[in-house]
PDB file of C-alpha atoms in Angstrom:
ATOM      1  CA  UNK K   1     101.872  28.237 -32.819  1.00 69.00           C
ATOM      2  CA  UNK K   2      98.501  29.657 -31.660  1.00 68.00           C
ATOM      3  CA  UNK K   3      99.218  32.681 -33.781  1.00 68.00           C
ATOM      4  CA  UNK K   4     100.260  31.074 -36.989  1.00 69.00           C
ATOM      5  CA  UNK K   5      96.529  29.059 -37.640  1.00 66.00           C
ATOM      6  CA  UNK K   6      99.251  26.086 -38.217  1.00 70.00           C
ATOM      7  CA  UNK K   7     100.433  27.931 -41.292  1.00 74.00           C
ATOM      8  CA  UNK K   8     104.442  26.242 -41.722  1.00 80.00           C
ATOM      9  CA  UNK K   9     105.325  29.354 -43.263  1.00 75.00           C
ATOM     10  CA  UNK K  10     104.404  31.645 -40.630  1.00 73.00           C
ATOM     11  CA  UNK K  11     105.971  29.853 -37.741  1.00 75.00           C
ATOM     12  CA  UNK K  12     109.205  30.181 -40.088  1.00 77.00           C
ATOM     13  CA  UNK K  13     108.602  34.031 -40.246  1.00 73.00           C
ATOM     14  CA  UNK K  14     107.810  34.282 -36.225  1.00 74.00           C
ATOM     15  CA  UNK K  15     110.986  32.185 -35.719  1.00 76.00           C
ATOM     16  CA  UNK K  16     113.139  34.406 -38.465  1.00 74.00           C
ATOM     17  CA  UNK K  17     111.868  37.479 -36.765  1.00 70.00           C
ATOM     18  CA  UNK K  18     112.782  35.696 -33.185  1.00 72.00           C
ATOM     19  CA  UNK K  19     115.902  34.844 -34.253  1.00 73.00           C
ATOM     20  CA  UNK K  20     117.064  38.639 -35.470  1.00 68.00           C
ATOM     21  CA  UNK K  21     115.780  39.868 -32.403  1.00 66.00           C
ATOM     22  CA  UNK K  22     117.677  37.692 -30.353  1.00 68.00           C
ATOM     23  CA  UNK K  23     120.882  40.269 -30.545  1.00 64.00           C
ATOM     24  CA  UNK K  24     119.186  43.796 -30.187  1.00 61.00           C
ATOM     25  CA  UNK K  25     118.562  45.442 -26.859  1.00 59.00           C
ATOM     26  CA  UNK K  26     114.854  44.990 -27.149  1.00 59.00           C
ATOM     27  CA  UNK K  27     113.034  42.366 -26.297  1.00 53.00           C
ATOM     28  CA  UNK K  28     111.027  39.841 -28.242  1.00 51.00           C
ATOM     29  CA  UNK K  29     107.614  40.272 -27.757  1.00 57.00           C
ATOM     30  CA  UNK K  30     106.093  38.282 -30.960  1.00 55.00           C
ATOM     31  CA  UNK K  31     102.924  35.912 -31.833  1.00 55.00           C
ATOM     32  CA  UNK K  32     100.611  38.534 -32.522  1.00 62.00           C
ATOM     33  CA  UNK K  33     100.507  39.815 -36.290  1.00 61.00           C
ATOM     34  CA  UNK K  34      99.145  43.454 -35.049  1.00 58.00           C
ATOM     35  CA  UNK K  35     102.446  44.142 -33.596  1.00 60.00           C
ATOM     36  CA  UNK K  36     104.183  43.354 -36.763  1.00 66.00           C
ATOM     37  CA  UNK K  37     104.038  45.055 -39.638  1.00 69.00           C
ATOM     38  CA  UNK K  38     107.148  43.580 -41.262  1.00 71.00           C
ATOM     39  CA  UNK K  39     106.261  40.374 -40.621  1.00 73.00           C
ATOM     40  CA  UNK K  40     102.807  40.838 -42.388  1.00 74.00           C
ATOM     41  CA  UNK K  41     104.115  42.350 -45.364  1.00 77.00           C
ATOM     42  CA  UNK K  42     106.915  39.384 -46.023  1.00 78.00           C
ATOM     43  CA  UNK K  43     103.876  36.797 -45.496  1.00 77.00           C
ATOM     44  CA  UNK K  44     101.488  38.893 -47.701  1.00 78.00           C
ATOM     45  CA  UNK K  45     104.038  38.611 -50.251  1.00 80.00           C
ATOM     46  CA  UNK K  46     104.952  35.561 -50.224  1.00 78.00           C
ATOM     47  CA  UNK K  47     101.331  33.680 -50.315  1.00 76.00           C
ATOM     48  CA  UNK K  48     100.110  36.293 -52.986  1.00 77.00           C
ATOM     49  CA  UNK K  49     103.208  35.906 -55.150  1.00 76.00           C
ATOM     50  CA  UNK K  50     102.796  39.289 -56.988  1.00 78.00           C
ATOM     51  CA  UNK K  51     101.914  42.721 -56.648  1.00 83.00           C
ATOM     52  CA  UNK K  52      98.580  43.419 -56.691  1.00 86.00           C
ATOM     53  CA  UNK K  53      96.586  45.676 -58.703  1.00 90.00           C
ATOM     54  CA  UNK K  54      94.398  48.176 -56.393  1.00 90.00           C
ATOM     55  CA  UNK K  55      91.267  46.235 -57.229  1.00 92.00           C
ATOM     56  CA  UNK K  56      92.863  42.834 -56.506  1.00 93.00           C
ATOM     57  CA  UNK K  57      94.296  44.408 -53.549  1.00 90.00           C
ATOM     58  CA  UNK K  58      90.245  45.797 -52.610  1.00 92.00           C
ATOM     59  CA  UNK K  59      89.172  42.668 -52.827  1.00 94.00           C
ATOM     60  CA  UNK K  60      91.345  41.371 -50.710  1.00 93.00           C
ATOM     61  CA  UNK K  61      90.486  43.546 -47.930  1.00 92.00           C
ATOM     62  CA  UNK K  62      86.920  42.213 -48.786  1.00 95.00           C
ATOM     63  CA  UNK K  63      87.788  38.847 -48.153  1.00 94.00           C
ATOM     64  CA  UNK K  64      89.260  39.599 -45.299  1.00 92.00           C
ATOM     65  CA  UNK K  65      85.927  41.812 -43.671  1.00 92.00           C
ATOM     66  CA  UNK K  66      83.654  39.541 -44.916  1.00 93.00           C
ATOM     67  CA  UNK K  67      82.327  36.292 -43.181  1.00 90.00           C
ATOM     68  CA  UNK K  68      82.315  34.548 -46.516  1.00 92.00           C
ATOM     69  CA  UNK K  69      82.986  36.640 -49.702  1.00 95.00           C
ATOM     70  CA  UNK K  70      80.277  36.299 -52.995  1.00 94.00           C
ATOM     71  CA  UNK K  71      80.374  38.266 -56.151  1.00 95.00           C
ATOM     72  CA  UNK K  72      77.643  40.081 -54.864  1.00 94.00           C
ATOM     73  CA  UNK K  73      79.164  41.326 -52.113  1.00 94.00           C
ATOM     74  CA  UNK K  74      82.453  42.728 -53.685  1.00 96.00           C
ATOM     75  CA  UNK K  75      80.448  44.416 -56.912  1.00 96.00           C
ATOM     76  CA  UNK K  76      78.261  46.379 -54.039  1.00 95.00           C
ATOM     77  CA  UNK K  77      81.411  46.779 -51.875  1.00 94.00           C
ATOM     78  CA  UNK K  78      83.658  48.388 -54.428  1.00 95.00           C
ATOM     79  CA  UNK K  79      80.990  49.735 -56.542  1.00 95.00           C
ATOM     80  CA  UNK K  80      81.744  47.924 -59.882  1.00 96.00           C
ATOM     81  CA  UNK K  81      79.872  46.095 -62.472  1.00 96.00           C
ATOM     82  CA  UNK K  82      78.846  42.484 -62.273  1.00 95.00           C
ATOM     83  CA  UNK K  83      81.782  41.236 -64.559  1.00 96.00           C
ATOM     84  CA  UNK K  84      84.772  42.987 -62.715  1.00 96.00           C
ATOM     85  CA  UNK K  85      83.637  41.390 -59.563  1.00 96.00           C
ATOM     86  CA  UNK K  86      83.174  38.232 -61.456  1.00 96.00           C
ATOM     87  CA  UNK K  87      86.939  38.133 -62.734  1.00 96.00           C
ATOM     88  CA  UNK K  88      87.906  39.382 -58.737  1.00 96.00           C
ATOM     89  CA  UNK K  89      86.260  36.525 -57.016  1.00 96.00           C
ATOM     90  CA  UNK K  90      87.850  33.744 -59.874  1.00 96.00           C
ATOM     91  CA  UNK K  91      91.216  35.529 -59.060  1.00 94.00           C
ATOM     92  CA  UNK K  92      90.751  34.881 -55.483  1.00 94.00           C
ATOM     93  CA  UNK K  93      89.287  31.191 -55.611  1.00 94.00           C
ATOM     94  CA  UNK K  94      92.678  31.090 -57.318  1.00 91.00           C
ATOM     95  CA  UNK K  95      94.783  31.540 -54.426  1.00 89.00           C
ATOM     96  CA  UNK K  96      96.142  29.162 -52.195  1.00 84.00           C
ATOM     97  CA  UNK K  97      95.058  30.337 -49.281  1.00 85.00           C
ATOM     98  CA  UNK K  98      91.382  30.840 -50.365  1.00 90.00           C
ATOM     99  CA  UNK K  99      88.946  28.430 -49.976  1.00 89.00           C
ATOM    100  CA  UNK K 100      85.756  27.808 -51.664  1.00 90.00           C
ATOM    101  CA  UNK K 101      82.446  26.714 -49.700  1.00 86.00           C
ATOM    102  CA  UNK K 102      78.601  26.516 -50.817  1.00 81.00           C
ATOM    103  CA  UNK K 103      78.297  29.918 -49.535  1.00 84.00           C
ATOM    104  CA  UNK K 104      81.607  31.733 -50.940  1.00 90.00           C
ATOM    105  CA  UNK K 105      85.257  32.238 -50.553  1.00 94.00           C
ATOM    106  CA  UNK K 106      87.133  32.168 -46.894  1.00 91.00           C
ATOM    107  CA  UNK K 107      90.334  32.842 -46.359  1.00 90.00           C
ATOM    108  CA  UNK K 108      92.693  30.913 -44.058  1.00 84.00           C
ATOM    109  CA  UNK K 109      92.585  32.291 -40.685  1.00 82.00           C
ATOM    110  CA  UNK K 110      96.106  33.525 -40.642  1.00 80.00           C
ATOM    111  CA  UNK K 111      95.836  35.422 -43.615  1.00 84.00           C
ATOM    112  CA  UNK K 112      92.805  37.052 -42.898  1.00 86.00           C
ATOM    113  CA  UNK K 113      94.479  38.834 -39.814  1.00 83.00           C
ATOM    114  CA  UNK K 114      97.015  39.721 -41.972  1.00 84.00           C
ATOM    115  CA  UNK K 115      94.832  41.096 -44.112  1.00 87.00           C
ATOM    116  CA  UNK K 116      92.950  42.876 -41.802  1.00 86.00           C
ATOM    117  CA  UNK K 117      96.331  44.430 -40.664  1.00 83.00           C
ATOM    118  CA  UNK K 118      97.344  45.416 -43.671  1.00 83.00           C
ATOM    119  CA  UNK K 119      94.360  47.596 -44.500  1.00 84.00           C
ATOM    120  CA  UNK K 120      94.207  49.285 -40.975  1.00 81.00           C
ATOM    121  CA  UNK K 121      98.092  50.253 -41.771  1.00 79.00           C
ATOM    122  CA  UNK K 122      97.258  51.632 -45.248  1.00 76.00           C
ATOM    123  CA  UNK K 123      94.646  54.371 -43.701  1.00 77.00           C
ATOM    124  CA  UNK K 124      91.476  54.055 -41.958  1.00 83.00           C
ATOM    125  CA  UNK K 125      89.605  55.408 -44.197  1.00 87.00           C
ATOM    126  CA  UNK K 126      89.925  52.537 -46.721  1.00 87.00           C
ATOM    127  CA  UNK K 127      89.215  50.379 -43.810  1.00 87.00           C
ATOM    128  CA  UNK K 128      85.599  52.447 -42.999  1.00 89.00           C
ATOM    129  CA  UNK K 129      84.426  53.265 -46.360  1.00 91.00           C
ATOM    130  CA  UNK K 130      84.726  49.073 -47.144  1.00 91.00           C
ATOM    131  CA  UNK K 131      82.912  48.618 -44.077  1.00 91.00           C
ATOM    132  CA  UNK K 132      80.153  51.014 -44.126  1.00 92.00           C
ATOM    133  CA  UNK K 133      79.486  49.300 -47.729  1.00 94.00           C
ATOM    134  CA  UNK K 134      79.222  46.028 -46.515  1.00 93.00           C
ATOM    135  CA  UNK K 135      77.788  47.014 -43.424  1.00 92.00           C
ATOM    136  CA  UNK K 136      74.586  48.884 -45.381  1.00 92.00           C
ATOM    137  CA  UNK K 137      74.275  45.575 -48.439  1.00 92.00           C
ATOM    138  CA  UNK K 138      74.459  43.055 -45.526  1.00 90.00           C
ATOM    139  CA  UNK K 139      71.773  45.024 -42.995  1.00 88.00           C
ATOM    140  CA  UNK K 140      69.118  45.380 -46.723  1.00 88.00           C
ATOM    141  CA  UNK K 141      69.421  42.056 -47.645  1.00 87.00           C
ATOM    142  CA  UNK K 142      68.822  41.153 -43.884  1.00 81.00           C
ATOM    143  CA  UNK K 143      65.687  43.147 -44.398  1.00 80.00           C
ATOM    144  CA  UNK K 144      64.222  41.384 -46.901  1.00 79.00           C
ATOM    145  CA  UNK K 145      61.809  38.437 -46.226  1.00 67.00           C
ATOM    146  CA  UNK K 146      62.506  35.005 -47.010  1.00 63.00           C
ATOM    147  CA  UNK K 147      64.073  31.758 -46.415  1.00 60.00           C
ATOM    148  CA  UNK K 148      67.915  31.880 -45.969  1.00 66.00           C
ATOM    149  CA  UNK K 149      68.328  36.002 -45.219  1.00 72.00           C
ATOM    150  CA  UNK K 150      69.557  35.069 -41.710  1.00 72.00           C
ATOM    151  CA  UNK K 151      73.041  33.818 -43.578  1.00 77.00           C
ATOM    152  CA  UNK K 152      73.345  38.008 -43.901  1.00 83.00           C
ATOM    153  CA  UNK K 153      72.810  38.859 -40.804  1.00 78.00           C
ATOM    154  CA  UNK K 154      75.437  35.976 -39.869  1.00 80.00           C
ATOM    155  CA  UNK K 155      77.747  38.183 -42.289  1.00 84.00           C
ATOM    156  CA  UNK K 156      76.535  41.542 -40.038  1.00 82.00           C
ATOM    157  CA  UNK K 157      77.072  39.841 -36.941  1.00 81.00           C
ATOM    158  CA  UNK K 158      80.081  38.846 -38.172  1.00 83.00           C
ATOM    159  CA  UNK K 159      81.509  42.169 -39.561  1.00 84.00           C
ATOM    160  CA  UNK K 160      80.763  43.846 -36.468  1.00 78.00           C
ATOM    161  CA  UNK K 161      83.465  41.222 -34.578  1.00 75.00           C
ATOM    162  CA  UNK K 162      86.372  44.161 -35.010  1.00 69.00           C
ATOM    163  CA  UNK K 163      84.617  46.068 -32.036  1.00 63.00           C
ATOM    164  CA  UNK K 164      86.016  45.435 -28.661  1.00 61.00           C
ATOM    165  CA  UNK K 165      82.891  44.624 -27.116  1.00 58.00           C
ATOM    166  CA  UNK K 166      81.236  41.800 -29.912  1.00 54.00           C
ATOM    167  CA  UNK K 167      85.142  40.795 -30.435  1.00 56.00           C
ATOM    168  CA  UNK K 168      85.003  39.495 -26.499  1.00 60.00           C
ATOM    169  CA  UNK K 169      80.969  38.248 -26.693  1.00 58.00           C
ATOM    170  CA  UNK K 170      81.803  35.441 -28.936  1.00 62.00           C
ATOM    171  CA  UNK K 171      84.430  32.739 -30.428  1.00 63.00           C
ATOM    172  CA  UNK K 172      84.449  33.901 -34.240  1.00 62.00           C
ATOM    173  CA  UNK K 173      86.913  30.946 -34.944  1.00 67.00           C
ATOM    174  CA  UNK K 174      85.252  28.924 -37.794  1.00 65.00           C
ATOM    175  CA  UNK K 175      82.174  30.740 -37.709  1.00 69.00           C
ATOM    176  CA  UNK K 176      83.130  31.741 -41.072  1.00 67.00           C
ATOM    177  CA  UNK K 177      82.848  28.196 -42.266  1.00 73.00           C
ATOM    178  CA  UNK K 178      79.069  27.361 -40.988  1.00 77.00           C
ATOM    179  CA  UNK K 179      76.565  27.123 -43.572  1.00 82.00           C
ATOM    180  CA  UNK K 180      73.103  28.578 -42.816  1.00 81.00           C
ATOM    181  CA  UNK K 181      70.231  27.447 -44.481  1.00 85.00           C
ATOM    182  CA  UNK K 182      66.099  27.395 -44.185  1.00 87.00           C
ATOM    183  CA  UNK K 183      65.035  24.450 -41.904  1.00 91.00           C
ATOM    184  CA  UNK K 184      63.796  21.687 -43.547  1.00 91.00           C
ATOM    185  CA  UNK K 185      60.690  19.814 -42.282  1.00 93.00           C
ATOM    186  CA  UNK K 186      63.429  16.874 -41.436  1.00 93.00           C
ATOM    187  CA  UNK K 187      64.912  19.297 -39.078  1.00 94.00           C
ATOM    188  CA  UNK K 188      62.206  19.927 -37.086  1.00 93.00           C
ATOM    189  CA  UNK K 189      63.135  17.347 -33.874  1.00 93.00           C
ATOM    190  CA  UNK K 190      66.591  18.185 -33.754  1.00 92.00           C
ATOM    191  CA  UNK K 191      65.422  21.565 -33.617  1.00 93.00           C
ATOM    192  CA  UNK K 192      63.343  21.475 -31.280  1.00 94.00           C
ATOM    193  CA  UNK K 193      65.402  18.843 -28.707  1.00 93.00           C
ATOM    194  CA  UNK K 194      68.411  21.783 -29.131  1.00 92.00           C
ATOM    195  CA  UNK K 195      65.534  24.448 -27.857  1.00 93.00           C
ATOM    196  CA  UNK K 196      64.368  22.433 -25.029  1.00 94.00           C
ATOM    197  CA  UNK K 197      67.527  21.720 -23.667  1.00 91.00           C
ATOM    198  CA  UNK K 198      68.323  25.309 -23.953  1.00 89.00           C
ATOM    199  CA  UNK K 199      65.207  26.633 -22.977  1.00 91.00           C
ATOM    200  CA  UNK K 200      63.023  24.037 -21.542  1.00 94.00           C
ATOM    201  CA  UNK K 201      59.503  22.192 -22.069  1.00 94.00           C
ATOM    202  CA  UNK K 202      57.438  25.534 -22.366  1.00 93.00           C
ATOM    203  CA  UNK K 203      59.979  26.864 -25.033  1.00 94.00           C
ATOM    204  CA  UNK K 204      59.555  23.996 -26.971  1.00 94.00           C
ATOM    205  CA  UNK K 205      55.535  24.256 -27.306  1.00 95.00           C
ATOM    206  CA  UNK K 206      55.741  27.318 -28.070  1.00 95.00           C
ATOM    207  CA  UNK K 207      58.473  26.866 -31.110  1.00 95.00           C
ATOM    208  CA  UNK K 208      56.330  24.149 -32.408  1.00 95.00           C
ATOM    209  CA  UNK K 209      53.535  26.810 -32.867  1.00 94.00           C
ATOM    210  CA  UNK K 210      56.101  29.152 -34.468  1.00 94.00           C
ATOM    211  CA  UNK K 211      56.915  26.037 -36.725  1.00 94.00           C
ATOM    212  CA  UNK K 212      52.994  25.586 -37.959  1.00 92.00           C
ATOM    213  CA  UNK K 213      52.524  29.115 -38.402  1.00 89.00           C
ATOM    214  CA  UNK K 214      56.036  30.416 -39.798  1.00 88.00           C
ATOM    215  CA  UNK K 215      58.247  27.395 -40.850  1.00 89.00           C
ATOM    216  CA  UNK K 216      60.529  29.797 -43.042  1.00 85.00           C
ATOM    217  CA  UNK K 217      61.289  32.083 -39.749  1.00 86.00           C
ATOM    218  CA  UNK K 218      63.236  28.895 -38.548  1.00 90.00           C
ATOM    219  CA  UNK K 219      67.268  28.544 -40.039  1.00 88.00           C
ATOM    220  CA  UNK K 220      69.730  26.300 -39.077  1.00 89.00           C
ATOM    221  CA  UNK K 221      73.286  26.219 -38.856  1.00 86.00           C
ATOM    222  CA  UNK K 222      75.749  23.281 -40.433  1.00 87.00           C
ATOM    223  CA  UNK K 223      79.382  22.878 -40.070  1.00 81.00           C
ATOM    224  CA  UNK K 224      80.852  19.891 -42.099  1.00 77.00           C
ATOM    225  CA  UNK K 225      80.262  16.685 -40.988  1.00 80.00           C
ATOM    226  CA  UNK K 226      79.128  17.778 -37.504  1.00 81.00           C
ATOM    227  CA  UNK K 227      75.871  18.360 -38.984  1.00 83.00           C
ATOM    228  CA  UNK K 228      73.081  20.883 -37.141  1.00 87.00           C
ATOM    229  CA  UNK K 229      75.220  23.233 -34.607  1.00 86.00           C
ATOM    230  CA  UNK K 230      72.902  26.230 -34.311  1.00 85.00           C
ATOM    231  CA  UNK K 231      68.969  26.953 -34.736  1.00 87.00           C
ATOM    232  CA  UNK K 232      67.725  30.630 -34.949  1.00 85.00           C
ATOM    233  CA  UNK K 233      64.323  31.318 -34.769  1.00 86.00           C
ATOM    234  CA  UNK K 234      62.928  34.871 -36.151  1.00 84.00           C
ATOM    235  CA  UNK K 235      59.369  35.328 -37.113  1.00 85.00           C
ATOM    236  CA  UNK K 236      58.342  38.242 -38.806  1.00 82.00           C
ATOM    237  CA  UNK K 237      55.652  40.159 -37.467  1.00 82.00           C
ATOM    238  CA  UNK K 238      53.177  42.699 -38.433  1.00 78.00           C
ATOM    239  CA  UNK K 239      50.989  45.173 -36.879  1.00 74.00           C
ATOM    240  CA  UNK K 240      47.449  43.730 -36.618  1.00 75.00           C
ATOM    241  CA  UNK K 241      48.436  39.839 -37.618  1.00 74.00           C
ATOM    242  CA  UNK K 242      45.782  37.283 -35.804  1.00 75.00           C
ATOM    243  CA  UNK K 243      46.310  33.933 -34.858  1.00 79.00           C
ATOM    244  CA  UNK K 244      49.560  34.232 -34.048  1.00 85.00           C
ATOM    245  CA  UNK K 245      51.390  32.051 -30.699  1.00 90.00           C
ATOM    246  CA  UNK K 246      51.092  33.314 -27.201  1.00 88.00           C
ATOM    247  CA  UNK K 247      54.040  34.570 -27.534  1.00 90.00           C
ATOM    248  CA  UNK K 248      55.835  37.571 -24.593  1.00 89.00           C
ATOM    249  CA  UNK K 249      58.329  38.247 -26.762  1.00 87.00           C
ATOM    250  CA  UNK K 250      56.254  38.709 -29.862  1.00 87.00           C
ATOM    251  CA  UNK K 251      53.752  40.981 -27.814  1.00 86.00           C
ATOM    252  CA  UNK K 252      55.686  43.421 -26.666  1.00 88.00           C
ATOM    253  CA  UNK K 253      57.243  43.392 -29.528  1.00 83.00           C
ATOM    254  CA  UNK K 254      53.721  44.416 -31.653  1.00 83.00           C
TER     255      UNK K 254
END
């Protein structure tokens, strides 16, 4: 159950693939869709329906790397011109398993792993040079300054959750379905109650500064109806700024 996301058809397939191993000398080991390769390919073909060209099949793999997938992010993935990706991403709003948030596409949990599967089995260097091209978009458009370029580096934070290390750090479940936007001015005491009871009373003086000097460095985290879930606070700083808080962090930083 835990490793079919609730999907009805994959319990059938874990039970099906149960059931013929129920005879053979080996035993059943099961639930995890990295152990079977058969398993994926019957699901992959039965959700998708057809036999997908290599691009359809690219951007699949793109949805499946990706937090959330825009058209943006497969043209500079696979390198092709703003209308092919265009037609991709309306082919994959298309599919059942897709679905479509303010941000971009997400694929059902389930099928993502599948996914994710499938490209390791089809040769890692598929799987590297897709990742190394999302990797380097993702980590320039976190560069740039402005409200709302913390939603890429929740992409690059995200991407990097195949290593062992961030994989363990963090529950990824659902974190591809949290908007992140620039806090509004309505935000700011729900901000600031989440960084006192974080942080504490000294924490929150000193964010309130951040907030009068650099309201855009503050962005927020939504998930559905739950509302606010996360704050982040990142100021940019430069060598020689004045006025700025008394702030350790931000000195050592300079």
């Amino acid at each position: 159950v835990r490793a079919a996301h609730g999907l009805p058809l994959a319990l059938a397939l874990f039970a099906d693939a149960r059931e013929r191993a129920a005879g053979s000398e080996e035993p059943y080991e099961g639930g995890e869709l990295g152990d079977s390769p058969d398993l994926v390919r019957e699901l992959l073909r039965l959700l998708l329906r057809e036999n997908p060209s290599p691009e359809r099949s690219d951007a699949l793999h793109v949805l499946a790397l990706a937090r959330v997938t825009t058209e943006e992010l497969v043209r500079h993935a696979l390198e092709i011109p703003a209308a092919q990706a265009r037609t991709l991403c309306a082919w994959l709003s298309g599919q059942s398993f897709v679905h479509s948030t303010a941000d971009g596409l997400v694929p059902h949990e389930l099928v993502r792993e599948a996914l994710l599967a499938d490209l390791r089995w089809r040769g890692l260097e598929t799987y590297e040079r897709l990742f190394r091209r999302l990797h380097a978009h993702l980590a320039e458009r976190l560069a740039e300054r402005g409200g709302g370029r913390w939603a890429f580096g929740a992409g690059l934070a995200y991407l990097s959750r195949t290593n062992r290390i961030a994989r363990e750090a963090a529950d990824w479940q659902g974190a591809d379905r949290l908007h992140l936007r620039t806090a509004r001015p309505d935000d700011l005491d729900e901000v600031l109650a989440a960084v006192g009871r974080e942080h504490g009373d000294a924490a929150v003086r000193l964010a309130r500064q951040w907030w009068e000097q650099q309201p855009t460095a503050f962005s927020v985290a939504e998930y559905g109806r739950r509302g606010i879930v996360g704050t982040l606070i990142a100021p940019c700083l430069e060598a020689g700024a004045a006025a700025l808080p008394d702030d350790p962090v931000a000195r050592a930083a300079l």
